[in-house]
XYZ file of C-alpha atoms in Angstrom:
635
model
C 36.814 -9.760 3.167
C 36.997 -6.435 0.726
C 34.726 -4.282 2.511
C 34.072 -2.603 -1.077
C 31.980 -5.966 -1.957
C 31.424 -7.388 1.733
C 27.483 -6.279 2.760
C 25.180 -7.611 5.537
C 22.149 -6.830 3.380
C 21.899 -6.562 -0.987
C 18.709 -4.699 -2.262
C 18.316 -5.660 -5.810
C 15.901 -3.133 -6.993
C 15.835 0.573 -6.157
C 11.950 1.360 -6.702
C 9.387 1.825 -3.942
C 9.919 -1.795 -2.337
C 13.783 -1.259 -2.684
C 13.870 1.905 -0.906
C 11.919 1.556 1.726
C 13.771 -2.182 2.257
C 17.462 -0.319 1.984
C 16.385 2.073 4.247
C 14.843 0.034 7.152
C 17.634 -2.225 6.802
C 20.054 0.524 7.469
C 17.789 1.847 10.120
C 18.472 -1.485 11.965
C 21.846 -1.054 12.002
C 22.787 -3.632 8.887
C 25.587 -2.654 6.373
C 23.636 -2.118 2.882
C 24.011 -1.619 -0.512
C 21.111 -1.224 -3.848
C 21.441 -2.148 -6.650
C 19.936 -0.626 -9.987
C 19.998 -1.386 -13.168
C 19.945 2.335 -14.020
C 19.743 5.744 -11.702
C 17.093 7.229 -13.258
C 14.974 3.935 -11.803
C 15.379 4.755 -8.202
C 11.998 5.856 -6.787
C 10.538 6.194 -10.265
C 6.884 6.190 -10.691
C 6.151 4.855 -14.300
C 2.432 4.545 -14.285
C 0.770 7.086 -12.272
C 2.335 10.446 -10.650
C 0.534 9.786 -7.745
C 0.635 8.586 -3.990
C -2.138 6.901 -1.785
C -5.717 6.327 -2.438
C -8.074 4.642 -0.629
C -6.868 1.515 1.715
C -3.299 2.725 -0.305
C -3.112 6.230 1.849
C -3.311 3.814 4.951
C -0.797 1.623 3.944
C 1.611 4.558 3.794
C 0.754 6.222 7.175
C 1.370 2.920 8.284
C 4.994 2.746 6.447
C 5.724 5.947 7.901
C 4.428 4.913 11.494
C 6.666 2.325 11.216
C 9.502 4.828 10.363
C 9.439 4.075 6.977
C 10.382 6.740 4.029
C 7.395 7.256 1.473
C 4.983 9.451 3.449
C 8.142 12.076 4.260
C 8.929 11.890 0.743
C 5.243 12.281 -1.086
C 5.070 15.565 1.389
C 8.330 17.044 -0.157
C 6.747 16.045 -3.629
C 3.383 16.547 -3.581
C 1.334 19.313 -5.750
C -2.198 18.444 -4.989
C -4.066 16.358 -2.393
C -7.564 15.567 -1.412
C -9.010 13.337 1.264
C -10.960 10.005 -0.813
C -14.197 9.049 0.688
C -14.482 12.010 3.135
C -18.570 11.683 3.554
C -18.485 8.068 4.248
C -16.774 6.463 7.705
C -13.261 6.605 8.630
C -12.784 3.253 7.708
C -12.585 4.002 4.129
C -11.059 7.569 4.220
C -7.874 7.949 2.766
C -5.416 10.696 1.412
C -4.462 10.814 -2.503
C -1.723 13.281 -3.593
C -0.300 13.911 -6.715
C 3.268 14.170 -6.936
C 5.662 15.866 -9.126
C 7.228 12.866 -10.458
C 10.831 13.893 -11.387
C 11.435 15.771 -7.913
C 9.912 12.565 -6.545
C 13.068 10.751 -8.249
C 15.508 13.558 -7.509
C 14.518 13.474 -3.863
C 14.383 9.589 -3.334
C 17.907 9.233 -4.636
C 19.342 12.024 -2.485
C 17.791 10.379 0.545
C 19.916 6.680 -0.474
C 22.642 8.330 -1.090
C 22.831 10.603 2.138
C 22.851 7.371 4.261
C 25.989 6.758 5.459
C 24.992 3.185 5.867
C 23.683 2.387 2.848
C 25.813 2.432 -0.655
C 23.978 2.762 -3.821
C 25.083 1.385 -6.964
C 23.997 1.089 -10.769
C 24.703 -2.596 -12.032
C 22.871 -5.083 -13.214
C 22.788 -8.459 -10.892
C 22.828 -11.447 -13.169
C 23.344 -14.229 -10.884
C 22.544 -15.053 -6.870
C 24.071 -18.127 -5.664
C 24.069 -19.522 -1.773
C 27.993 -20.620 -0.289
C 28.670 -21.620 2.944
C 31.624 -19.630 4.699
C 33.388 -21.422 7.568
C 33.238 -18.210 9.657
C 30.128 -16.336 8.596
C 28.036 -19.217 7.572
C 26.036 -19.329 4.684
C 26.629 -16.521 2.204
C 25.007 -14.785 -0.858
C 27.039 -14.329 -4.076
C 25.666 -11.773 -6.207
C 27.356 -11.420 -9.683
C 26.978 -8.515 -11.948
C 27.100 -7.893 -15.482
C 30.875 -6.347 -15.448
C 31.676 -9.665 -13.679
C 32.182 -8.338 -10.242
C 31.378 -10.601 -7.074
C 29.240 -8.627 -4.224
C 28.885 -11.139 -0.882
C 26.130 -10.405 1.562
C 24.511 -12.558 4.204
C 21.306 -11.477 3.048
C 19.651 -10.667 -0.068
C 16.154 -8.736 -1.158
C 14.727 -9.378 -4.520
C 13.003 -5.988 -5.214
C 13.112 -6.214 -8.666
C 9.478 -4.593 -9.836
C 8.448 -5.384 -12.912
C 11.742 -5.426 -14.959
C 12.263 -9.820 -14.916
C 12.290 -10.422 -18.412
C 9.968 -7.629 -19.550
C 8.347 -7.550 -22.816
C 6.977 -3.836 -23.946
C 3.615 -4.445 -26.040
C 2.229 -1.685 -28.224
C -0.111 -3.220 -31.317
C 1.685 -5.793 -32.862
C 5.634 -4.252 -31.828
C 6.664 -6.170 -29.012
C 10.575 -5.443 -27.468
C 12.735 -6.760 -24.498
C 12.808 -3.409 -22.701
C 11.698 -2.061 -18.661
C 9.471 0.204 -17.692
C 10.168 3.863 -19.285
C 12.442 2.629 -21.579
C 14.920 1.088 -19.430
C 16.500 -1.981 -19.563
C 14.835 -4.876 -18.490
C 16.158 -7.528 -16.391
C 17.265 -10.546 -18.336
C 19.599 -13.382 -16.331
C 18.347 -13.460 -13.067
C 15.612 -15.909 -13.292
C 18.328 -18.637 -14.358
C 19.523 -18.467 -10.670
C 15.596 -18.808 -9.738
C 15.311 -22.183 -11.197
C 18.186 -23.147 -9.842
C 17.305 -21.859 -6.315
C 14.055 -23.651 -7.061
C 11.963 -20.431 -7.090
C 8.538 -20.914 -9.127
C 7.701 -17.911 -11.126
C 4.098 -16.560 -13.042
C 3.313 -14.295 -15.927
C 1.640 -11.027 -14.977
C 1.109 -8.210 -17.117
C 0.413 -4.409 -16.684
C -0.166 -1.387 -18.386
C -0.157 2.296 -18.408
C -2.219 4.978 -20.447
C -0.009 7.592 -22.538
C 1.241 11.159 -21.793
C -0.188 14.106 -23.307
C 1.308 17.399 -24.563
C -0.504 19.713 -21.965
C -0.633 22.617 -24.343
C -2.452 20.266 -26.894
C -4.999 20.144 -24.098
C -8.576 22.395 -24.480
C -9.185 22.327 -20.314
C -12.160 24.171 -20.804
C -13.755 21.488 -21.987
C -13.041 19.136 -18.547
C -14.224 18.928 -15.427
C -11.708 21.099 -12.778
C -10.998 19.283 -9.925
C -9.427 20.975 -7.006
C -7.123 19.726 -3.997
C -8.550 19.977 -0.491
C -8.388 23.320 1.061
C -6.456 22.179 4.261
C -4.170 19.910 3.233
C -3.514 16.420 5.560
C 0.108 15.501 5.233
C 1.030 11.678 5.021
C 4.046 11.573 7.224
C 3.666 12.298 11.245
C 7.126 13.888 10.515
C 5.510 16.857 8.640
C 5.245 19.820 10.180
C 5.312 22.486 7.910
C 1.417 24.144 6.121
C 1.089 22.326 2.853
C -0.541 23.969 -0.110
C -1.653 22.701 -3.139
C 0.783 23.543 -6.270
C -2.076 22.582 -9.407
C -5.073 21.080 -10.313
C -6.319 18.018 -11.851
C -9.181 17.685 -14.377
C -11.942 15.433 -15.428
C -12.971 13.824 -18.817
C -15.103 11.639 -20.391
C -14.948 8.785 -23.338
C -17.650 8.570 -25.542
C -19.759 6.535 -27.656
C -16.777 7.563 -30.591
C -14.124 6.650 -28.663
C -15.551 3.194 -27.565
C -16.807 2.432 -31.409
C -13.078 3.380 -32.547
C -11.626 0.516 -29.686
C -13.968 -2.069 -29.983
C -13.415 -1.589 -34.556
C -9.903 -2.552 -33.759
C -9.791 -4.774 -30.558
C -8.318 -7.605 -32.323
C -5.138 -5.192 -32.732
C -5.002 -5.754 -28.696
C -2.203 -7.484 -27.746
C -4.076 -8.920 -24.963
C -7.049 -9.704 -27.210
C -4.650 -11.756 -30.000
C -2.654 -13.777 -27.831
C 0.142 -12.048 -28.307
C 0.316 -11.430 -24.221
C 0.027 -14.760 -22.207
C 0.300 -12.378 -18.748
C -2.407 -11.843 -16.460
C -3.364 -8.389 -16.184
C -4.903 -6.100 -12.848
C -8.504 -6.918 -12.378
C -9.283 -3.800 -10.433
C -7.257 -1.321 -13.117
C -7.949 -2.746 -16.377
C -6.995 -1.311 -19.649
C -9.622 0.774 -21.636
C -9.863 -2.234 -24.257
C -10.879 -4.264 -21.126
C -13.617 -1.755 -19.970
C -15.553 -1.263 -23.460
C -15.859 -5.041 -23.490
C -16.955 -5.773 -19.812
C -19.066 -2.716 -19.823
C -20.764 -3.607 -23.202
C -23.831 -0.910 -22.052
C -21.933 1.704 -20.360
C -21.411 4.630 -22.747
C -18.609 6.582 -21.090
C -15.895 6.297 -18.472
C -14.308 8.973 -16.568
C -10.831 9.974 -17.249
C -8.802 11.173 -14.030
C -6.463 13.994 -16.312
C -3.254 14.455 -14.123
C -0.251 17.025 -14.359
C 3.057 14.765 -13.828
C 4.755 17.701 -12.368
C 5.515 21.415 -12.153
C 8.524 21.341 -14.541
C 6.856 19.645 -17.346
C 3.811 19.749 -19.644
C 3.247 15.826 -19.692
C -0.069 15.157 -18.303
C -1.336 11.654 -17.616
C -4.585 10.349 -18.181
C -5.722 7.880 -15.301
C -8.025 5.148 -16.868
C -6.808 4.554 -20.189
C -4.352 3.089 -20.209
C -4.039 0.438 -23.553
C -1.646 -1.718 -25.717
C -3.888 -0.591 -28.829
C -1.155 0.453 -32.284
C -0.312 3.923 -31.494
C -2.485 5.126 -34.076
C -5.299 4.262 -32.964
C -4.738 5.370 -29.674
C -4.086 8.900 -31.402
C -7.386 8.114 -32.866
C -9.408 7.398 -29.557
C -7.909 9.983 -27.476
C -8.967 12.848 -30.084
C -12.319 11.675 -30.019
C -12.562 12.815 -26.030
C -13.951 16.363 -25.552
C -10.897 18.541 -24.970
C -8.327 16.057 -26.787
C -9.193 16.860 -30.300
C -6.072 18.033 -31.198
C -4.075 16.064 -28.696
C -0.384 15.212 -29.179
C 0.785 12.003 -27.670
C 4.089 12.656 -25.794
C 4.440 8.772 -24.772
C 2.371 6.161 -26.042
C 0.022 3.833 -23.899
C 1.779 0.582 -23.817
C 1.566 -3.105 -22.139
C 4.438 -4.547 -19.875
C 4.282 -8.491 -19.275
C 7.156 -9.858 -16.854
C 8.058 -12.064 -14.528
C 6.711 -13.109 -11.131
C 7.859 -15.199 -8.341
C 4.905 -17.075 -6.594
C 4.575 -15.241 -2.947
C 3.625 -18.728 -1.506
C 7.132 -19.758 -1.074
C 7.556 -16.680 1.139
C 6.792 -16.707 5.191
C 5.205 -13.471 6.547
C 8.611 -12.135 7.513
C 8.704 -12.269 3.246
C 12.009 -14.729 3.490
C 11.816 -18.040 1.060
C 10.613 -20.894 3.328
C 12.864 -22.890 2.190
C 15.943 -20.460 1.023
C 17.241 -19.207 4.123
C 18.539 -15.414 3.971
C 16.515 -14.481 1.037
C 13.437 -11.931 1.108
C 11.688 -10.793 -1.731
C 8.880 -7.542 -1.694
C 7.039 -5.562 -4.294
C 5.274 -6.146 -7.633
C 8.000 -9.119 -8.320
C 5.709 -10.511 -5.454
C 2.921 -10.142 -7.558
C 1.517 -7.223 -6.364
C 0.453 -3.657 -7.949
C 0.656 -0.212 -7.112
C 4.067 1.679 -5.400
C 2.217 1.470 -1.953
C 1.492 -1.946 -1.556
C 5.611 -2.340 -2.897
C 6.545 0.030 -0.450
C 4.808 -1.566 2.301
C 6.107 -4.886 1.507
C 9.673 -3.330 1.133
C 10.084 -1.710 4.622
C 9.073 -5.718 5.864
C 11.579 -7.242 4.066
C 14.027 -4.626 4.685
C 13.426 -4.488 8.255
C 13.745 -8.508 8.783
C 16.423 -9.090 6.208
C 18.376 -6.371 9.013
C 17.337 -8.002 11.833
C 18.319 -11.712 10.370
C 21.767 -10.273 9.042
C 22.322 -9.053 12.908
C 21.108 -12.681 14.415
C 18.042 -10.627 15.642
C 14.420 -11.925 15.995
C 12.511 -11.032 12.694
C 8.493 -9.097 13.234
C 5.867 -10.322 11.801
C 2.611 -7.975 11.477
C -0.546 -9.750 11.673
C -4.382 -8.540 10.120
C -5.524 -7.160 12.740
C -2.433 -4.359 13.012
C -2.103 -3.303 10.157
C -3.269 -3.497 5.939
C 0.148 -4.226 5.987
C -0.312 -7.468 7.726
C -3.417 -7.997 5.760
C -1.206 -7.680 2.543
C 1.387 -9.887 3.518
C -1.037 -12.279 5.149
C -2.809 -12.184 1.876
C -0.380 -12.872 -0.851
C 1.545 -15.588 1.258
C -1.078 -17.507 2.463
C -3.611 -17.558 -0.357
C -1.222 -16.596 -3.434
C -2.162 -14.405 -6.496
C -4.135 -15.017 -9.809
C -3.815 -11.554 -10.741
C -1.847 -8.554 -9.531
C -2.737 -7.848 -6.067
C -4.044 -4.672 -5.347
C -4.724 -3.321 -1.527
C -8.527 -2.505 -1.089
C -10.748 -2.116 2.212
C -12.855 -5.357 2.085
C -9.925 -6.927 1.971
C -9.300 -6.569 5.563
C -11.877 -8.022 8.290
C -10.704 -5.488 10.951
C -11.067 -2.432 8.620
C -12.872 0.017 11.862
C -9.764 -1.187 13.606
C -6.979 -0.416 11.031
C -7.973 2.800 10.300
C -5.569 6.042 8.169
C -6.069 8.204 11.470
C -4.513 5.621 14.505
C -1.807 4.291 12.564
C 0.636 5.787 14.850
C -0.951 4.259 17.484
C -0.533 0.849 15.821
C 2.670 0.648 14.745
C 5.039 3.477 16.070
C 5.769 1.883 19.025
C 7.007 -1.637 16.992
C 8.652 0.860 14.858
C 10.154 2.780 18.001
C 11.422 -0.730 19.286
C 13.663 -1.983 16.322
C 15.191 1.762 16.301
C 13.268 2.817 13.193
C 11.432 5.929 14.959
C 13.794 8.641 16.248
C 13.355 10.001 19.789
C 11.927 13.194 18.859
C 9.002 11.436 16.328
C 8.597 9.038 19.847
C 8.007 12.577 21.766
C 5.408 14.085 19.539
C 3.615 10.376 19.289
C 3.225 10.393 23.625
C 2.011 14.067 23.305
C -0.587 13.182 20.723
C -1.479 10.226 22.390
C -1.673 11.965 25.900
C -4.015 15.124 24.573
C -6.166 12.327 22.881
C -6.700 10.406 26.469
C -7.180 14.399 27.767
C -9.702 15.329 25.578
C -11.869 12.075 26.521
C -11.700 12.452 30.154
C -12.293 16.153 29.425
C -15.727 15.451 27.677
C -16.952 12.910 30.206
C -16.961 15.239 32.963
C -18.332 18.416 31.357
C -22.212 17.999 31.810
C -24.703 20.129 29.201
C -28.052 20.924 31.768
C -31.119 21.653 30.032
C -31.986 25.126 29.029
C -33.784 26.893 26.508
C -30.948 27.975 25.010
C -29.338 24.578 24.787
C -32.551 22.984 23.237
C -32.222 25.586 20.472
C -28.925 24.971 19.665
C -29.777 21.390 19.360
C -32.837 21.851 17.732
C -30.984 23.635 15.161
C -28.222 21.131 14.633
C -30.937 18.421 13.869
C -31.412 16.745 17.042
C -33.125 16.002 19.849
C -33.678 18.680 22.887
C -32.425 17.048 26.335
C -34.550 16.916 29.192
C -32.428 15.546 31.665
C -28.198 16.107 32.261
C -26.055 15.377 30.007
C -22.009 14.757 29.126
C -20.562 16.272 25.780
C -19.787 12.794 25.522
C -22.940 11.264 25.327
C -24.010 14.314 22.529
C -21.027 13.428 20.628
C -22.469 9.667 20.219
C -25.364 11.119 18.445
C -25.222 10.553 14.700
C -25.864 14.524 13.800
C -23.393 15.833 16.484
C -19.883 16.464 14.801
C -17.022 17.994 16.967
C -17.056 21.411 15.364
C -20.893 21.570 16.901
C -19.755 20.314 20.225
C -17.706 23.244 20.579
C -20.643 25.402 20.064
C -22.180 23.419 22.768
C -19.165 23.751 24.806
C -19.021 27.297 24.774
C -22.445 27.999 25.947
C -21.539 25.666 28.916
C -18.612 27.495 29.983
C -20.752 30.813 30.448
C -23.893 28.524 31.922
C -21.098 26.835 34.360
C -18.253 29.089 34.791
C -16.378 25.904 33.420
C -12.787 26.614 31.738
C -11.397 24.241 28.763
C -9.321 24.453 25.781
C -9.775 23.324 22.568
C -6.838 20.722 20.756
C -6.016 20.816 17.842
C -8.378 18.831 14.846
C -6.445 15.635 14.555
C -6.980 15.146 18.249
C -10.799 15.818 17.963
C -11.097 13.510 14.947
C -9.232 10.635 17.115
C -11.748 11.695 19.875
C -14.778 11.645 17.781
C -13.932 8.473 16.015
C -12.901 6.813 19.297
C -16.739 8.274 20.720
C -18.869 7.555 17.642
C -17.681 4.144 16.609
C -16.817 2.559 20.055
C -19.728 0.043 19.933
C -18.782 -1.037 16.150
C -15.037 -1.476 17.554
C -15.885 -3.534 20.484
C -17.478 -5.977 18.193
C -14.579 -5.758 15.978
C -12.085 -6.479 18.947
C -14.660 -9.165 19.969
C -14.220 -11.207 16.623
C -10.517 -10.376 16.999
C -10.303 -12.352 20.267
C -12.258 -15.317 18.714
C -9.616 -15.326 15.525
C -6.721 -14.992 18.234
C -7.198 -18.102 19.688
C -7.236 -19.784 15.969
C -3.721 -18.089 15.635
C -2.631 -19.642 18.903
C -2.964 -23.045 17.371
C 0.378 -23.373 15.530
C 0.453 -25.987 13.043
C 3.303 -28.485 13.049
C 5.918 -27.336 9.651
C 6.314 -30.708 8.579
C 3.059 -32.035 9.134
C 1.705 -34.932 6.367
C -1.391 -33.973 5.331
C -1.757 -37.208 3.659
C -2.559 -39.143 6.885
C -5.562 -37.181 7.718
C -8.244 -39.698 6.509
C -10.987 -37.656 6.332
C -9.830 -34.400 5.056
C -10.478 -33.160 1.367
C -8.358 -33.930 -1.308
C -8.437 -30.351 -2.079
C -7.461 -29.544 1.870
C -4.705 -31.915 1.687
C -3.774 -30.217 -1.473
C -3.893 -26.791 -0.470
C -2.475 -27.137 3.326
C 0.377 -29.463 1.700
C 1.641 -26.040 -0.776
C 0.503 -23.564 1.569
C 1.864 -24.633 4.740
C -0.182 -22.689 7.098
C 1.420 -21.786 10.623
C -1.740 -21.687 12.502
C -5.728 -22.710 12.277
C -5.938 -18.945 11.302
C -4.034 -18.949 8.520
C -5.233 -22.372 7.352
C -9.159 -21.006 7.058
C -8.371 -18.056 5.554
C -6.614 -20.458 2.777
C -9.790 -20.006 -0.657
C -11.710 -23.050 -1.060
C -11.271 -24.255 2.698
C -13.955 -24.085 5.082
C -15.163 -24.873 8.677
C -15.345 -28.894 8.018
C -11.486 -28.918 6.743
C -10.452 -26.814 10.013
C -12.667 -28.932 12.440
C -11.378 -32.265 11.044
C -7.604 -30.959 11.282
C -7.869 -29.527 14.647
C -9.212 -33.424 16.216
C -6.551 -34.964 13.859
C -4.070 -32.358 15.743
C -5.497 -33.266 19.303
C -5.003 -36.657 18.827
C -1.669 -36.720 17.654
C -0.461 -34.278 20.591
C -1.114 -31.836 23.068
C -2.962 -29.226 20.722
């Protein structure tokens, strides 16, 4: 077979789910190639210029645990970061950096092309088709639009929002991708012949302003955190901040001006048939569900150090251009505002992530994967994390290796997966904290601790990342035995020192351990304790560096909460031990719900787990399926 057109594994797609799915698949050892419909696509980020976010900065730690790519590359890219939700628990702290959004693109594509195992290509695939080869087996056809015939035994649909996307601003509507590139057009033909079922989602973006058209004086300044966190584990290098963002606010003008012409809203006319993101929704959206709120905050964002675009995060609109020219001036600071891009609307096509098992191949189409927002998802990290899934099992499957399947409790990224496959999506599906039960577990700071070793065991994490992770690990396990042993006697001094950090005096011995539980005890303040100790006790230590006292003060503070977490976890284990039969007829269960027979009979759930987690099912459905299942076999 030509080995010009003969691949193991076909990305179709090169955005943040492509990437990351090329790569891993490479990583594994699979012959690869990714297809674009246009290189400046690959690793572009058309909505926001930004990475992470909360339960989104997790999701990437936990790509790049897994040795995937978009952590190394947001650290290469970034120009201003800040930890989200840094006074509340760790279970909701997360990193959000701003990128500069063209070296982003630059940097992505040089990282494709500079693996030897992976060939990247701009052509449009038209048409997939399924042939079975009397040596290899079953193999993937892939047709593009100059006619030529790639084969691969395995395929990844990573095709983002470009399936027969329709641009929407006011009343123009055009055939046309993201950024003005070309949309996707033929491909869903081979879906309905595959059988695929598809949605309509829609999304949107706000427009880019002329920076020097900008009066910053009049916003809010918003600075990047002092020490800067890196995403990647990889990163070793002192980051620094390279800008700064802004705030602004709407206004009582500019929400008069929107709601005057709503019925110029595509989404408000009928003109878009899509469904849109519930938890990003377009200003039009906010000034109606808000009726009495009488501004929203504007997130004003530079897209990069070589331009003078500047986004503005939380407006984005389908509104005629003029009156978005209109609206925007009315914001304090934008009065003289030039639009640079336009907000528009982008409606495409979706396939229904029900058909997909948690390794995110087709149930019933063997060899093809799908990951990203064609999944109905939103946002480049939940792609991303999807991608390296899909790229890592389509690799495994093309070398007649055992796929991995991550479940909730290791990962968002199991949550995500979990999520979309098992109980679908009515809108685009956006990553968020409450969505995961084990949230104290699953936390941005042990993510190596997770998933670097599943990552290390498919060949994904090089030797030296492996080294660093024991060392970490090992001064973690250090530091605890370290602050079990070192006792704090009472004293006069002590008591003061305690006294003045908020708590109570001791009266009795006690371990920097048992201080540390205490709610107004941070780390920095046991060290003042631990000093004083060393001259009381003639006791030598060393301090570790702060990402090993954070894992040591988390590990200490929340121990009781994680118990109970791993508690429940237990419990829910032994529902995921109870595989359910794959061709089971719902049908004959008697007793169940017609809406249980409905929703196990599309779903297909592999286990009781999966099956209660399943909306609209409850603790009846599962009890009256698990006696059907004991009396039908050994259960």
């Amino acid at each position: 077979m030509d080995d010009y057109t003969w691949y193991e594994v076909v990305v179709i797609g090169a955005g943040h789910a492509g990437i990351e799915a090329c790569l891993a698949a490479a990583r594994v050892g699979a012959k690869t190639a990714v297809f674009t419909v246009n290189m400046a696509s690959v690793g572009n980020c058309p909505c926001s210029p930004s990475i992470g976010g909360i339960a989104k900065g997790t999701l990437v730690r936990e790509i790049d645990a897994l040795g995937g790519e978009m952590g190394k590359l947001t650290d290469k890219c970034f120009i201003h970061s800040k930890i989200l939700g840094s006074s509340k628990g760790p279970a909701v702290q997360s990193i959000r950096a701003q990128i500069d959004r063209d070296e982003y693109k630059i940097v992505s594509k040089y990282t494709l092309e500079s693996n030897e195992n992976i060939h990247l290509r701009q052509a449009e695939i038209i048409e997939i088709s399924q042939n079975l080869d009397n040596i290899k087996g079953y193999i993937w056809n892939l047709r593009t639009r100059s006619n030529i015939i790639y084969k691969s035994k395995t395929v990844i649909l990573a095709s983002g929002t470009y399936l027969n996307s329709i641009i929407y601003i006011g009343e123009c509507s055009y055939s046309c991708g993201p950024d003005g590139l070309f949309c996707a057009s033929f491909l869903r033909n081979s879906f309905e012949k595959l059988g695929i079922s598809t949605k309509r989602f829609k999304t949107g973006t706000p427009a880019r302003i002329l920076k020097s058209s900008i009066d910053f004086s009049c916003l809010e300044v918003q600075h990047g955190d002092e020490k800067i966190i890196p995403f990647s584990y990889n990163t070793v290098d002192t980051l620094q901040n390279k800008a700064v963002c802004h705030i602004a606010w709407t206004n009582l003008k500019t929400k008069q001006i929107i709601l005057n012409n709503i019925k110029k809203s595509p989404m408000f006319n009928g003109q878009i048939s899509g469904i849109g993101p519930r938890y990003c929704p377009s200003i039009e959206n906010k000034m109606c569900l808000f009726p009495t709120k009488e501004r929203h905050q504007i997130f004003v964002e530079p897209c990069g150090l070589q331009t003078n675009e500047v986004y503005l995060h939380g407006t984005s609109s389908c509104l005629p251009e003029d009156v978005q020219i209109k609206f925007y001036r009315t914001i304090p600071g934008f009065e003289t505002a030039i639009l640079m891009r336009p907000a528009y609307a982008i409606e495409y096509d979706i396939i229904d992530p029900v058909q997909l098992n948690r390794t995110l191949e087709f149930k019933k189409i063997k060899g093809l994967f799908s990951a990203g927002q064609v999944n109905g998802s939103s946002g480049y990290e939940e792609a991303a994390a999807q991608g390296i899934i899909a790229g890592i099992n389509a690799g495994l499957t093309a070398l007649n290796k055992d796929p991995i399947i991550l479940d909730r409790a290791s990962s968002y990224i199991g949550t995500l997966i979990d999520d979309i496959t098992t109980k679908g999506v009515y809108d685009p599906y956006r990553m968020l904290t409450s969505r995961s039960e084990y949230r104290l577990l699953i936390r941005l700071d042990n993510a190596d601790e997770r998933l670097m070793p599943i990552g290390r065991k498919i060949g994904l994490v090089n030797s030296k990342t492996w080294q660093d992770f024991q060392v970490r690990i090992l001064k973690k396990e250090n530091e605890i035995k370290k602050i079990k042993k070192i006792i704090v006697k009472p004293s006069e001094k002590i008591n003061k020192i305690l006294e003045n950090l908020g708590t109570k005096p001791i009266c009795n011995n006690i371990t920097l351990e048992d201080l540390l539980k205490r709610p107004e005890i941070n780390y920095k303040q046991i060290e003042i304790i631990q000093k004083e100790v060393f001259k009381i006790n003639n006791i030598l230590g060393y301090i570790p560096e702060e990402e090993v006292l954070q894992r040591v003060e988390i590990f200490v503070k929340y121990r009781g909460y994680i118990q109970k977490q791993l508690k429940q976890l237990e419990k829910n284990k032994k529902l995921e031990n109870k595989k359910i039969p794959v061709n089971i007829d719902y049908n004959l269960i008697s007793n169940l719900r017609c809406e249980a027979k409905e929703k196990f009979s599309k779903l297909r759930p592999e286990n009781l787990s999966q099956a209660l987690s399943i909306s609209g099912i409850n603790s009846v459905d599962i009890s009256i399926l698990t006696i059907w299942l004991k009396a039908c076999q050994n259960f």
